[in-house]
Each structure stands twice: as structure tokens, then as C-alpha cells.
GROMACS .gro file of N, CA and C in nm:
model
  438
    1MET      N    1   2.840  20.433  12.715
    1MET     CA    2   2.950  20.505  12.780
    1MET      C    3   3.098  20.483  12.717
    2VAL      N    4   3.101  20.418  12.634
    2VAL     CA    5   3.262  20.418  12.587
    2VAL      C    6   3.266  20.441  12.455
    3LEU      N    7   3.125  20.516  12.377
    3LEU     CA    8   3.139  20.522  12.252
    3LEU      C    9   3.246  20.604  12.212
    4PRO      N   10   3.306  20.725  12.269
    4PRO     CA   11   3.418  20.789  12.216
    4PRO      C   12   3.541  20.720  12.238
    5ILE      N   13   3.563  20.628  12.320
    5ILE     CA   14   3.671  20.578  12.333
    5ILE      C   15   3.676  20.469  12.222
    6THR      N   16   3.578  20.375  12.189
    6THR     CA   17   3.576  20.302  12.099
    6THR      C   18   3.603  20.380  11.955
    7LEU      N   19   3.527  20.475  11.913
    7LEU     CA   20   3.537  20.530  11.804
    7LEU      C   21   3.686  20.584  11.771
    8LEU      N   22   3.768  20.632  11.866
    8LEU     CA   23   3.899  20.654  11.854
    8LEU      C   24   3.977  20.532  11.811
    9ALA      N   25   3.942  20.453  11.911
    9ALA     CA   26   4.041  20.326  11.883
    9ALA      C   27   4.010  20.233  11.732
   10LEU      N   28   3.897  20.272  11.682
   10LEU     CA   29   3.850  20.210  11.542
   10LEU      C   30   3.929  20.298  11.452
   11PHE      N   31   3.931  20.448  11.480
   11PHE     CA   32   3.968  20.532  11.366
   11PHE      C   33   4.158  20.487  11.363
   12ALA      N   34   4.206  20.461  11.494
   12ALA     CA   35   4.357  20.444  11.497
   12ALA      C   36   4.378  20.330  11.404
   13ILE      N   37   4.293  20.212  11.435
   13ILE     CA   38   4.321  20.112  11.338
   13ILE      C   39   4.305  20.128  11.185
   14GLY      N   40   4.208  20.198  11.187
   14GLY     CA   41   4.181  20.240  11.036
   14GLY      C   42   4.282  20.316  10.950
   15ILE      N   43   4.330  20.403  11.057
   15ILE     CA   44   4.439  20.508  10.999
   15ILE      C   45   4.565  20.407  10.940
   16LEU      N   46   4.587  20.304  11.049
   16LEU     CA   47   4.706  20.232  11.025
   16LEU      C   48   4.685  20.125  10.909
   17LEU      N   49   4.550  20.073  10.868
   17LEU     CA   50   4.509  20.006  10.749
   17LEU      C   51   4.530  20.111  10.628
   18ILE      N   52   4.469  20.249  10.626
   18ILE     CA   53   4.470  20.321  10.524
   18ILE      C   54   4.605  20.336  10.500
   19ASP      N   55   4.689  20.351  10.577
   19ASP     CA   56   4.837  20.400  10.550
   19ASP      C   57   4.913  20.337  10.449
   20LEU      N   58   4.860  20.163  10.461
   20LEU     CA   59   4.944  20.079  10.364
   20LEU      C   60   4.866  20.106  10.227
   21ILE      N   61   4.753  20.159  10.212
   21ILE     CA   62   4.701  20.140  10.067
   21ILE      C   63   4.735  20.279  10.007
   22ILE      N   64   4.724  20.391  10.069
   22ILE     CA   65   4.755  20.497   9.986
   22ILE      C   66   4.900  20.516   9.950
   23PRO      N   67   4.925  20.599   9.820
   23PRO     CA   68   5.067  20.623   9.805
   23PRO      C   69   5.087  20.755   9.882
   24PRO      N   70   5.231  20.777   9.877
   24PRO     CA   71   5.303  20.832   9.950
   24PRO      C   72   5.265  20.996   9.913
   25GLU      N   73   5.207  21.012   9.792
   25GLU     CA   74   5.168  21.164   9.780
   25GLU      C   75   5.065  21.210   9.829
   26THR      N   76   4.960  21.104   9.902
   26THR     CA   77   4.822  21.126   9.950
   26THR      C   78   4.847  21.109  10.088
   27LYS      N   79   4.951  21.115  10.171
   27LYS     CA   80   4.969  21.074  10.301
   27LYS      C   81   4.888  21.164  10.395
   28TRP      N   82   4.855  21.295  10.315
   28TRP     CA   83   4.765  21.388  10.414
   28TRP      C   84   4.634  21.335  10.461
   29ALA      N   85   4.599  21.231  10.399
   29ALA     CA   86   4.485  21.175  10.422
   29ALA      C   87   4.469  21.102  10.549
   30ASN      N   88   4.585  21.096  10.584
   30ASN     CA   89   4.598  21.019  10.748
   30ASN      C   90   4.565  21.138  10.849
   31ALA      N   91   4.583  21.264  10.826
   31ALA     CA   92   4.560  21.362  10.937
   31ALA      C   93   4.411  21.397  10.923
   32VAL      N   94   4.368  21.374  10.791
   32VAL     CA   95   4.223  21.415  10.773
   32VAL      C   96   4.147  21.316  10.848
   33THR      N   97   4.181  21.178  10.851
   33THR     CA   98   4.109  21.069  10.871
   33THR      C   99   4.113  21.075  11.051
   34ALA      N  100   4.240  21.122  11.075
   34ALA     CA  101   4.238  21.145  11.239
   34ALA      C  102   4.159  21.265  11.283
   35PHE      N  103   4.157  21.356  11.216
   35PHE     CA  104   4.058  21.473  11.259
   35PHE      C  105   3.945  21.446  11.248
   36ILE      N  106   3.885  21.370  11.140
   36ILE     CA  107   3.755  21.305  11.125
   36ILE      C  108   3.711  21.221  11.254
   37GLY      N  109   3.804  21.150  11.285
   37GLY     CA  110   3.813  21.041  11.419
   37GLY      C  111   3.786  21.141  11.542
   38VAL      N  112   3.864  21.259  11.573
   38VAL     CA  113   3.843  21.327  11.674
   38VAL      C  114   3.692  21.387  11.685
   39LEU      N  115   3.645  21.431  11.571
   39LEU     CA  116   3.522  21.512  11.550
   39LEU      C  117   3.421  21.386  11.571
   40PHE      N  118   3.427  21.247  11.526
   40PHE     CA  119   3.314  21.177  11.572
   40PHE      C  120   3.338  21.146  11.707
   41ALA      N  121   3.447  21.144  11.771
   41ALA     CA  122   3.468  21.088  11.929
   41ALA      C  123   3.396  21.204  11.995
   42THR      N  124   3.402  21.336  11.926
   42THR     CA  125   3.347  21.453  12.010
   42THR      C  126   3.198  21.450  12.010
   43GLY      N  127   3.130  21.400  11.881
   43GLY     CA  128   3.001  21.377  11.878
   43GLY      C  129   2.971  21.296  11.994
   44GLY      N  130   3.039  21.178  11.999
   44GLY     CA  131   2.986  21.086  12.099
   44GLY      C  132   2.985  21.134  12.221
   45VAL      N  133   3.081  21.221  12.250
   45VAL     CA  134   3.085  21.252  12.394
   45VAL      C  135   2.970  21.357  12.408
   46TYR      N  136   2.966  21.438  12.297
   46TYR     CA  137   2.822  21.546  12.306
   46TYR      C  138   2.687  21.457  12.338
   47LYS      N  139   2.666  21.329  12.259
   47LYS     CA  140   2.553  21.253  12.278
   47LYS      C  141   2.555  21.201  12.409
   48ILE      N  142   2.663  21.162  12.474
   48ILE     CA  143   2.640  21.105  12.614
   48ILE      C  144   2.598  21.250  12.717
   49GLN      N  145   2.643  21.345  12.673
   49GLN     CA  146   2.623  21.467  12.763
   49GLN      C  147   2.455  21.513  12.729
   50LEU      N  148   2.422  21.497  12.621
   50LEU     CA  149   2.267  21.509  12.603
   50LEU      C  150   2.191  21.410  12.685
   51TRP      N  151   2.243  21.298  12.671
   51TRP     CA  152   2.172  21.172  12.733
   51TRP      C  153   2.155  21.192  12.914
   52MET      N  154   2.274  21.263  12.960
   52MET     CA  155   2.289  21.257  13.071
   52MET      C  156   2.183  21.404  13.122
   53ASP      N  157   2.168  21.514  13.012
   53ASP     CA  158   2.083  21.613  13.073
   53ASP      C  159   1.935  21.577  13.029
   54ALA      N  160   1.905  21.492  12.958
   54ALA     CA  161   1.776  21.449  12.929
   54ALA      C  162   1.735  21.351  13.050
   55ASN      N  163   1.819  21.285  13.132
   55ASN     CA  164   1.793  21.176  13.239
   55ASN      C  165   1.805  21.279  13.356
   56LYS      N  166   1.858  21.373  13.353
   56LYS     CA  167   1.904  21.452  13.468
   56LYS      C  168   1.981  21.351  13.566
   57SER      N  169   2.079  21.294  13.497
   57SER     CA  170   2.175  21.235  13.554
   57SER      C  171   2.305  21.283  13.602
   58MET      N  172   2.367  21.224  13.716
   58MET     CA  173   2.498  21.304  13.737
   58MET      C  174   2.613  21.200  13.687
   59GLY      N  175   2.578  21.078  13.636
   59GLY     CA  176   2.706  21.009  13.585
   59GLY      C  177   2.626  20.904  13.555
   60SER      N  178   2.728  20.791  13.498
   60SER     CA  179   2.669  20.674  13.471
   60SER      C  180   2.779  20.584  13.462
   61ILE      N  181   2.784  20.460  13.538
   61ILE     CA  182   2.863  20.367  13.538
   61ILE      C  183   2.841  20.268  13.419
   62GLY      N  184   2.980  20.250  13.356
   62GLY     CA  185   2.972  20.135  13.221
   62GLY      C  186   3.101  20.048  13.249
   63MET      N  187   3.094  19.980  13.093
   63MET     CA  188   3.211  19.874  13.117
   63MET      C  189   3.224  19.809  13.221
   64MET      N  190   3.119  19.730  13.261
   64MET     CA  191   3.142  19.627  13.354
   64MET      C  192   3.193  19.682  13.500
   65HIS      N  193   3.139  19.823  13.525
   65HIS     CA  194   3.159  19.880  13.647
   65HIS      C  195   3.299  19.926  13.676
   66THR      N  196   3.372  19.948  13.565
   66THR     CA  197   3.521  20.015  13.573
   66THR      C  198   3.533  20.138  13.545
   67MET      N  199   3.450  20.192  13.478
   67MET     CA  200   3.437  20.356  13.455
   67MET      C  201   3.323  20.426  13.499
   68LEU      N  202   3.325  20.553  13.553
   68LEU     CA  203   3.211  20.622  13.571
   68LEU      C  204   3.221  20.735  13.455
   69VAL      N  205   3.116  20.795  13.399
   69VAL     CA  206   3.119  20.888  13.315
   69VAL      C  207   3.032  20.995  13.357
   70ASP      N  208   3.078  21.101  13.413
   70ASP     CA  209   3.032  21.187  13.480
   70ASP      C  210   3.050  21.359  13.426
   71ARG      N  211   3.022  21.443  13.489
   71ARG     CA  212   3.065  21.581  13.438
   71ARG      C  213   3.217  21.612  13.416
   72PHE      N  214   3.260  21.555  13.539
   72PHE     CA  215   3.415  21.583  13.553
   72PHE      C  216   3.486  21.494  13.414
   73ALA      N  217   3.437  21.390  13.402
   73ALA     CA  218   3.504  21.313  13.294
   73ALA      C  219   3.479  21.360  13.158
   74LEU      N  220   3.343  21.432  13.125
   74LEU     CA  221   3.315  21.510  13.013
   74LEU      C  222   3.394  21.595  12.965
   75TYR      N  223   3.425  21.662  13.068
   75TYR     CA  224   3.497  21.795  13.073
   75TYR      C  225   3.627  21.781  13.031
   76PHE      N  226   3.716  21.645  13.103
   76PHE     CA  227   3.833  21.628  13.025
   76PHE      C  228   3.816  21.523  12.898
   77PHE      N  229   3.702  21.483  12.878
   77PHE     CA  230   3.688  21.415  12.740
   77PHE      C  231   3.704  21.524  12.623
   78TYR      N  232   3.628  21.646  12.647
   78TYR     CA  233   3.631  21.736  12.538
   78TYR      C  234   3.786  21.829  12.545
   79LEU      N  235   3.857  21.833  12.669
   79LEU     CA  236   3.961  21.896  12.686
   79LEU      C  237   4.080  21.829  12.599
   80PHE      N  238   4.083  21.676  12.622
   80PHE     CA  239   4.175  21.601  12.531
   80PHE      C  240   4.155  21.587  12.393
   81LEU      N  241   4.020  21.588  12.351
   81LEU     CA  242   3.985  21.584  12.218
   81LEU      C  243   4.040  21.733  12.157
   82GLY      N  244   4.010  21.840  12.217
   82GLY     CA  245   4.019  21.970  12.161
   82GLY      C  246   4.175  21.981  12.149
   83ALA      N  247   4.244  21.947  12.235
   83ALA     CA  248   4.389  21.950  12.217
   83ALA      C  249   4.464  21.865  12.123
   84THR      N  250   4.383  21.742  12.099
   84THR     CA  251   4.432  21.690  11.997
   84THR      C  252   4.392  21.709  11.861
   85ALA      N  253   4.287  21.764  11.873
   85ALA     CA  254   4.249  21.835  11.718
   85ALA      C  255   4.326  21.932  11.687
   86ILE      N  256   4.382  22.055  11.786
   86ILE     CA  257   4.476  22.146  11.748
   86ILE      C  258   4.629  22.040  11.734
   87ALA      N  259   4.652  21.972  11.785
   87ALA     CA  260   4.789  21.883  11.742
   87ALA      C  261   4.779  21.844  11.613
   88ILE      N  262   4.672  21.788  11.560
   88ILE     CA  263   4.664  21.736  11.444
   88ILE      C  264   4.676  21.825  11.332
   89LEU      N  265   4.628  21.938  11.346
   89LEU     CA  266   4.613  22.048  11.260
   89LEU      C  267   4.765  22.100  11.264
   90MET      N  268   4.827  22.123  11.384
   90MET     CA  269   4.951  22.182  11.342
   90MET      C  270   5.065  22.074  11.311
   91SER      N  271   5.039  21.940  11.345
   91SER     CA  272   5.134  21.856  11.290
   91SER      C  273   5.143  21.822  11.157
   92ASN      N  274   5.058  21.849  11.080
   92ASN     CA  275   5.033  21.800  10.952
   92ASN      C  276   5.155  21.849  10.848
   93ARG      N  277   5.151  21.988  10.865
   93ARG     CA  278   5.255  22.057  10.790
   93ARG      C  279   5.391  22.023  10.827
   94TYR      N  280   5.392  22.027  10.956
   94TYR     CA  281   5.538  21.982  11.014
   94TYR      C  282   5.616  21.843  10.939
   95LEU      N  283   5.523  21.751  10.958
   95LEU     CA  284   5.534  21.630  10.907
   95LEU      C  285   5.568  21.624  10.767
   96GLU      N  286   5.499  21.686  10.676
   96GLU     CA  287   5.545  21.714  10.534
   96GLU      C  288   5.649  21.793  10.517
   97THR      N  289   5.702  21.858  10.596
   97THR     CA  290   5.819  21.934  10.603
   97THR      C  291   5.955  21.847  10.609
   98GLU      N  292   5.917  21.759  10.722
   98GLU     CA  293   6.023  21.663  10.752
   98GLU      C  294   6.007  21.539  10.653
   99HIS      N  295   5.926  21.522  10.570
   99HIS     CA  296   5.921  21.397  10.499
   99HIS      C  297   5.900  21.303  10.559
  100GLU      N  298   5.828  21.305  10.682
  100GLU     CA  299   5.776  21.185  10.791
  100GLU      C  300   5.644  21.176  10.794
  101ASN      N  301   5.555  21.174  10.690
  101ASN     CA  302   5.428  21.164  10.718
  101ASN      C  303   5.383  21.055  10.715
  102HIS      N  304   5.380  20.982  10.805
  102HIS     CA  305   5.334  20.852  10.833
  102HIS      C  306   5.193  20.810  10.897
  103GLY      N  307   5.134  20.720  10.880
  103GLY     CA  308   5.006  20.703  10.964
  103GLY      C  309   5.028  20.668  11.103
  104GLU      N  310   5.134  20.614  11.145
  104GLU     CA  311   5.164  20.557  11.254
  104GLU      C  312   5.155  20.651  11.377
  105TYR      N  313   5.187  20.783  11.311
  105TYR     CA  314   5.185  20.912  11.426
  105TYR      C  315   5.062  20.962  11.473
  106TYR      N  316   4.959  20.948  11.350
  106TYR     CA  317   4.828  20.983  11.402
  106TYR      C  318   4.758  20.884  11.464
  107ALA      N  319   4.781  20.752  11.436
  107ALA     CA  320   4.739  20.639  11.534
  107ALA      C  321   4.797  20.625  11.663
  108LEU      N  322   4.919  20.670  11.663
  108LEU     CA  323   4.970  20.673  11.816
  108LEU      C  324   4.905  20.795  11.909
  109MET      N  325   4.873  20.907  11.830
  109MET     CA  326   4.795  21.021  11.887
  109MET      C  327   4.659  20.979  11.939
  110LEU      N  328   4.592  20.923  11.856
  110LEU     CA  329   4.458  20.890  11.884
  110LEU      C  330   4.469  20.766  12.003
  111LEU      N  331   4.580  20.683  11.989
  111LEU     CA  332   4.574  20.577  12.110
  111LEU      C  333   4.621  20.669  12.236
  112SER      N  334   4.703  20.754  12.216
  112SER     CA  335   4.713  20.816  12.335
  112SER      C  336   4.592  20.875  12.411
  113VAL      N  337   4.529  20.924  12.339
  113VAL     CA  338   4.384  21.011  12.363
  113VAL      C  339   4.333  20.891  12.452
  114VAL      N  340   4.313  20.795  12.384
  114VAL     CA  341   4.221  20.670  12.437
  114VAL      C  342   4.247  20.646  12.569
  115GLY      N  343   4.420  20.648  12.601
  115GLY     CA  344   4.445  20.604  12.709
  115GLY      C  345   4.390  20.728  12.842
  116MET      N  346   4.435  20.848  12.778
  116MET     CA  347   4.381  20.973  12.889
  116MET      C  348   4.229  20.959  12.904
  117MET      N  349   4.157  20.924  12.796
  117MET     CA  350   4.017  20.909  12.852
  117MET      C  351   3.972  20.795  12.947
  118CYS      N  352   4.043  20.681  12.925
  118CYS     CA  353   4.040  20.591  13.009
  118CYS      C  354   4.056  20.613  13.157
  119MET      N  355   4.176  20.696  13.176
  119MET     CA  356   4.199  20.732  13.300
  119MET      C  357   4.132  20.831  13.344
  120ALA      N  358   4.044  20.913  13.284
  120ALA     CA  359   3.962  21.013  13.330
  120ALA      C  360   3.879  20.959  13.409
  121ALA      N  361   3.813  20.843  13.317
  121ALA     CA  362   3.673  20.793  13.351
  121ALA      C  363   3.687  20.686  13.436
  122GLY      N  364   3.812  20.619  13.478
  122GLY     CA  365   3.822  20.524  13.520
  122GLY      C  366   3.798  20.513  13.670
  123ILE      N  367   3.720  20.404  13.736
  123ILE     CA  368   3.713  20.408  13.898
  123ILE      C  369   3.761  20.255  13.914
  124ASP      N  370   3.815  20.183  13.839
  124ASP     CA  371   3.883  20.055  13.875
  124ASP      C  372   4.039  20.079  13.849
  125ILE      N  373   4.102  20.029  13.942
  125ILE     CA  374   4.257  20.050  13.932
  125ILE      C  375   4.318  19.980  13.807
  126VAL      N  376   4.262  19.885  13.762
  126VAL     CA  377   4.298  19.789  13.631
  126VAL      C  378   4.301  19.894  13.516
  127LEU      N  379   4.181  19.949  13.509
  127LEU     CA  380   4.131  20.043  13.403
  127LEU      C  381   4.229  20.160  13.396
  128ILE      N  382   4.256  20.209  13.520
  128ILE     CA  383   4.357  20.327  13.524
  128ILE      C  384   4.474  20.296  13.480
  129PHE      N  385   4.510  20.183  13.499
  129PHE     CA  386   4.638  20.132  13.475
  129PHE      C  387   4.700  20.138  13.346
  130ILE      N  388   4.558  20.033  13.262
  130ILE     CA  389   4.590  20.044  13.161
  130ILE      C  390   4.588  20.162  13.056
  131GLY      N  391   4.481  20.260  13.121
  131GLY     CA  392   4.505  20.373  13.042
  131GLY      C  393   4.636  20.445  13.036
  132LEU      N  394   4.688  20.437  13.163
  132LEU     CA  395   4.833  20.511  13.182
  132LEU      C  396   4.930  20.437  13.101
  133GLU      N  397   4.940  20.309  13.085
  133GLU     CA  398   5.019  20.237  12.988
  133GLU      C  399   5.016  20.282  12.840
  134LEU      N  400   4.856  20.297  12.820
  134LEU     CA  401   4.861  20.287  12.670
  134LEU      C  402   4.897  20.443  12.621
  135MET      N  403   4.860  20.529  12.734
  135MET     CA  404   4.906  20.697  12.705
  135MET      C  405   5.047  20.686  12.704
  136ALA      N  406   5.114  20.616  12.806
  136ALA     CA  407   5.251  20.660  12.850
  136ALA      C  408   5.333  20.587  12.712
  137ILE      N  409   5.308  20.485  12.685
  137ILE     CA  410   5.378  20.386  12.585
  137ILE      C  411   5.368  20.466  12.432
  138SER      N  412   5.250  20.503  12.420
  138SER     CA  413   5.208  20.586  12.271
  138SER      C  414   5.281  20.742  12.293
  139SER      N  415   5.296  20.793  12.393
  139SER     CA  416   5.371  20.926  12.391
  139SER      C  417   5.533  20.911  12.413
  140TYR      N  418   5.582  20.774  12.447
  140TYR     CA  419   5.718  20.764  12.432
  140TYR      C  420   5.730  20.740  12.287
  141VAL      N  421   5.666  20.667  12.215
  141VAL     CA  422   5.699  20.630  12.076
  141VAL      C  423   5.693  20.796  11.989
  142LEU      N  424   5.591  20.864  12.050
  142LEU     CA  425   5.571  20.989  11.973
  142LEU      C  426   5.687  21.091  11.983
  143VAL      N  427   5.732  21.054  12.144
  143VAL     CA  428   5.871  21.150  12.129
  143VAL      C  429   5.979  21.116  12.045
  144GLY      N  430   6.018  20.996  12.043
  144GLY     CA  431   6.126  20.959  11.958
  144GLY      C  432   6.057  20.932  11.802
  145PHE      N  433   5.964  20.985  11.769
  145PHE     CA  434   5.923  20.955  11.607
  145PHE      C  435   6.023  20.945  11.532
  146LEU      N  436   6.068  21.112  11.516
  146LEU     CA  437   6.174  21.133  11.402
  146LEU      C  438   6.301  21.082  11.439
   0.00000   0.00000   0.00000
């Protein structure tokens, strides 16, 4: 049940590592990696949806009974991932224009979505709080990024 969240977190860490290796001319690879991460996470959400359809399940509890992935959570997962994909596509050109194309931007964006997904599926107050803090801190840093 936590496959999309795990994939996004791994891609965020991967973007931070890739950013150290690639030269400044090819920083557009960070945006491509983030977009691919969003696509992989969307595939993970789709797999969960197919599993729920095959088992005629209304939802499933996962992650040590702290999250409930149901149709409501899946809807918000798709909404968050779609908005993030659009934001990644729009921000690539802007960051190139401002000469601020850093991998931290995309990693923070993906981690913010991880927090949103934790809040959407959380049924335990601790997971909801962790998701809120992850989303809020990432958003605060993104607001003052430039």
C-alpha cells in the first residue's frame, strides 16, 4: 500500500545524489528524473487500484495500521501526482531562465507530495502530523527557493 510513497521518496533521494554528479549543462536531467518518478508513482497507484478492483475491496489498511488506502485516497493520490507532473513541466523552463536549476527543487517537490499522500491516507494522528510537517517544511523551502 505504500509503494507510490516509497517510490517518490527514493526518486527524491536519487535526484539529490544525481545532482552532485552531473555537470551544470545537463541539470535538465533532474526534471526528467522527477517526472519519471511521478510516472512510476502513478503506476504504483494504478497497481493498487487494479488490486482493489480484482479483490472487490473497499480499501486496505497498511503500514502497521496507520494508513488506509481506499478510493478516496487513490483519488487524491492521482490529483497530487497530476498536479506535480504539471508543475515539473512548467518549472523546468523557469528555472533555466533564472539560472537556478538545482536538484533540490525537484527533490523538495517530490517530498512535499510524499507528505500530501501520507496525509490523504493517514488514519493515525502521528502519520497525519508527519505528513503535514513534511509537506509544510518542503513547501516553505520551495517558496523561498530563489
